GROMACS .gro file of C-alpha atoms in nm:
model
   92
    1MET     CA    1   7.034  17.214   2.392
    2LYS     CA    2   6.931  17.365   2.726
    3ASN     CA    3   7.100  17.076   2.907
    4ASN     CA    4   7.430  17.159   2.733
    5LEU     CA    5   7.427  17.515   2.867
    6ASN     CA    6   7.326  17.399   3.215
    7TYR     CA    7   7.613  17.149   3.210
    8LEU     CA    8   7.860  17.423   3.116
    9LYS     CA    9   7.719  17.660   3.376
   10ASN     CA   10   7.750  17.401   3.652
   11ASN     CA   11   8.098  17.273   3.560
   12LEU     CA   12   8.297  17.587   3.476
   13ASN     CA   13   8.545  17.741   3.719
   14LEU     CA   14   8.500  18.112   3.651
   15TYR     CA   15   8.809  18.254   3.830
   16GLY     CA   16   8.654  18.599   3.874
   17TYR     CA   17   8.463  18.605   3.544
   18THR     CA   18   8.091  18.685   3.540
   19LEU     CA   19   7.846  18.448   3.373
   20LEU     CA   20   7.519  18.578   3.227
   21LYS     CA   21   7.251  18.369   3.064
   22VAL     CA   22   7.140  18.598   2.779
   23THR     CA   23   6.870  18.376   2.624
   24ASN     CA   24   6.768  18.012   2.647
   25ASN     CA   25   7.049  17.908   2.414
   26LYS     CA   26   7.318  18.175   2.479
   27ILE     CA   27   7.560  18.247   2.763
   28LEU     CA   28   7.805  18.536   2.802
   29ILE     CA   29   8.113  18.507   3.024
   30PHE     CA   30   8.316  18.825   3.073
   31LYS     CA   31   8.576  18.996   3.287
   32SER     CA   32   8.692  19.358   3.275
   33PHE     CA   33   9.060  19.437   3.287
   34TYR     CA   34   9.228  19.781   3.284
   35LYS     CA   35   9.248  19.826   2.906
   36TYR     CA   36   8.990  19.579   2.775
   37THR     CA   37   8.709  19.339   2.856
   38LYS     CA   38   8.744  18.974   2.760
   39CYS     CA   39   8.415  18.823   2.643
   40ILE     CA   40   8.333  18.459   2.574
   41TYR     CA   41   8.005  18.406   2.388
   42ILE     CA   42   7.857  18.056   2.400
   43SER     CA   43   7.565  17.948   2.182
   44SER     CA   44   7.398  17.611   2.170
   45VAL     CA   45   7.250  17.525   1.830
   46ASP     CA   46   7.085  17.184   1.797
   47THR     CA   47   7.359  16.943   1.902
   48SER     CA   48   7.663  17.170   1.860
   49ILE     CA   49   7.817  17.441   2.078
   50GLU     CA   50   7.959  17.759   1.921
   51VAL     CA   51   8.219  17.954   2.119
   52LYS     CA   52   8.338  18.304   2.022
   53ILE     CA   53   8.604  18.498   2.211
   54ASP     CA   54   8.640  18.877   2.186
   55LYS     CA   55   8.851  19.146   2.345
   56VAL     CA   56   8.662  19.474   2.365
   57PHE     CA   57   8.900  19.767   2.417
   58ASP     CA   58   8.824  20.081   2.615
   59SER     CA   59   8.795  20.370   2.366
   60GLN     CA   60   8.915  20.618   2.631
   61ILE     CA   61   9.252  20.444   2.649
   62TYR     CA   62   9.276  20.351   2.277
   63PRO     CA   63   9.087  20.628   2.094
   64GLU     CA   64   9.244  20.568   1.749
   65TYR     CA   65   9.267  20.191   1.756
   66ILE     CA   66   9.028  19.906   1.705
   67GLU     CA   67   8.748  19.877   1.954
   68ARG     CA   68   8.688  19.504   1.921
   69LEU     CA   69   8.921  19.218   1.838
   70MET     CA   70   8.761  18.885   1.759
   71ILE     CA   71   9.017  18.629   1.857
   72THR     CA   72   8.853  18.308   1.751
   73LYS     CA   73   8.529  18.126   1.676
   74ARG     CA   74   8.499  17.749   1.713
   75CYS     CA   75   8.220  17.494   1.692
   76PHE     CA   76   8.214  17.175   1.897
   77ASP     CA   77   8.004  16.861   1.872
   78SER     CA   78   8.111  16.741   2.216
   79ILE     CA   79   8.010  16.926   2.530
   80TYR     CA   80   8.327  16.800   2.703
   81ASP     CA   81   8.556  16.943   2.433
   82SER     CA   82   8.382  17.279   2.453
   83LEU     CA   83   8.412  17.280   2.833
   84LYS     CA   84   8.789  17.219   2.811
   85TYR     CA   85   8.831  17.491   2.547
   86ILE     CA   86   8.629  17.749   2.744
   87GLN     CA   87   8.809  17.665   3.069
   88ARG     CA   88   9.147  17.702   2.899
   89ASN     CA   89   9.050  18.047   2.769
   90ILE     CA   90   8.924  18.161   3.109
   91ILE     CA   91   9.256  18.074   3.271
   92VAL     CA   92   9.473  18.241   3.004
   0.00000   0.00000   0.00000
């Protein structure tokens, strides 16, 4: 489990994103833009990797709208598949 997160941490190209290790089995990758912050939450549970992607909007710019938009949540059994998926979402 810990090895999976270390593998991801060592092999991701962050392209200006910030990576934080929140707990032993959770990582947060985020980047702030003008209107929102894109967050990628990564959890390692037993042998699988769970990836959630959120956009958190600035309430000063969008006071009447949603504050958080959960884009997707996926689970992976392969560390390589999760790495490709996370990397693709960092670039986009």
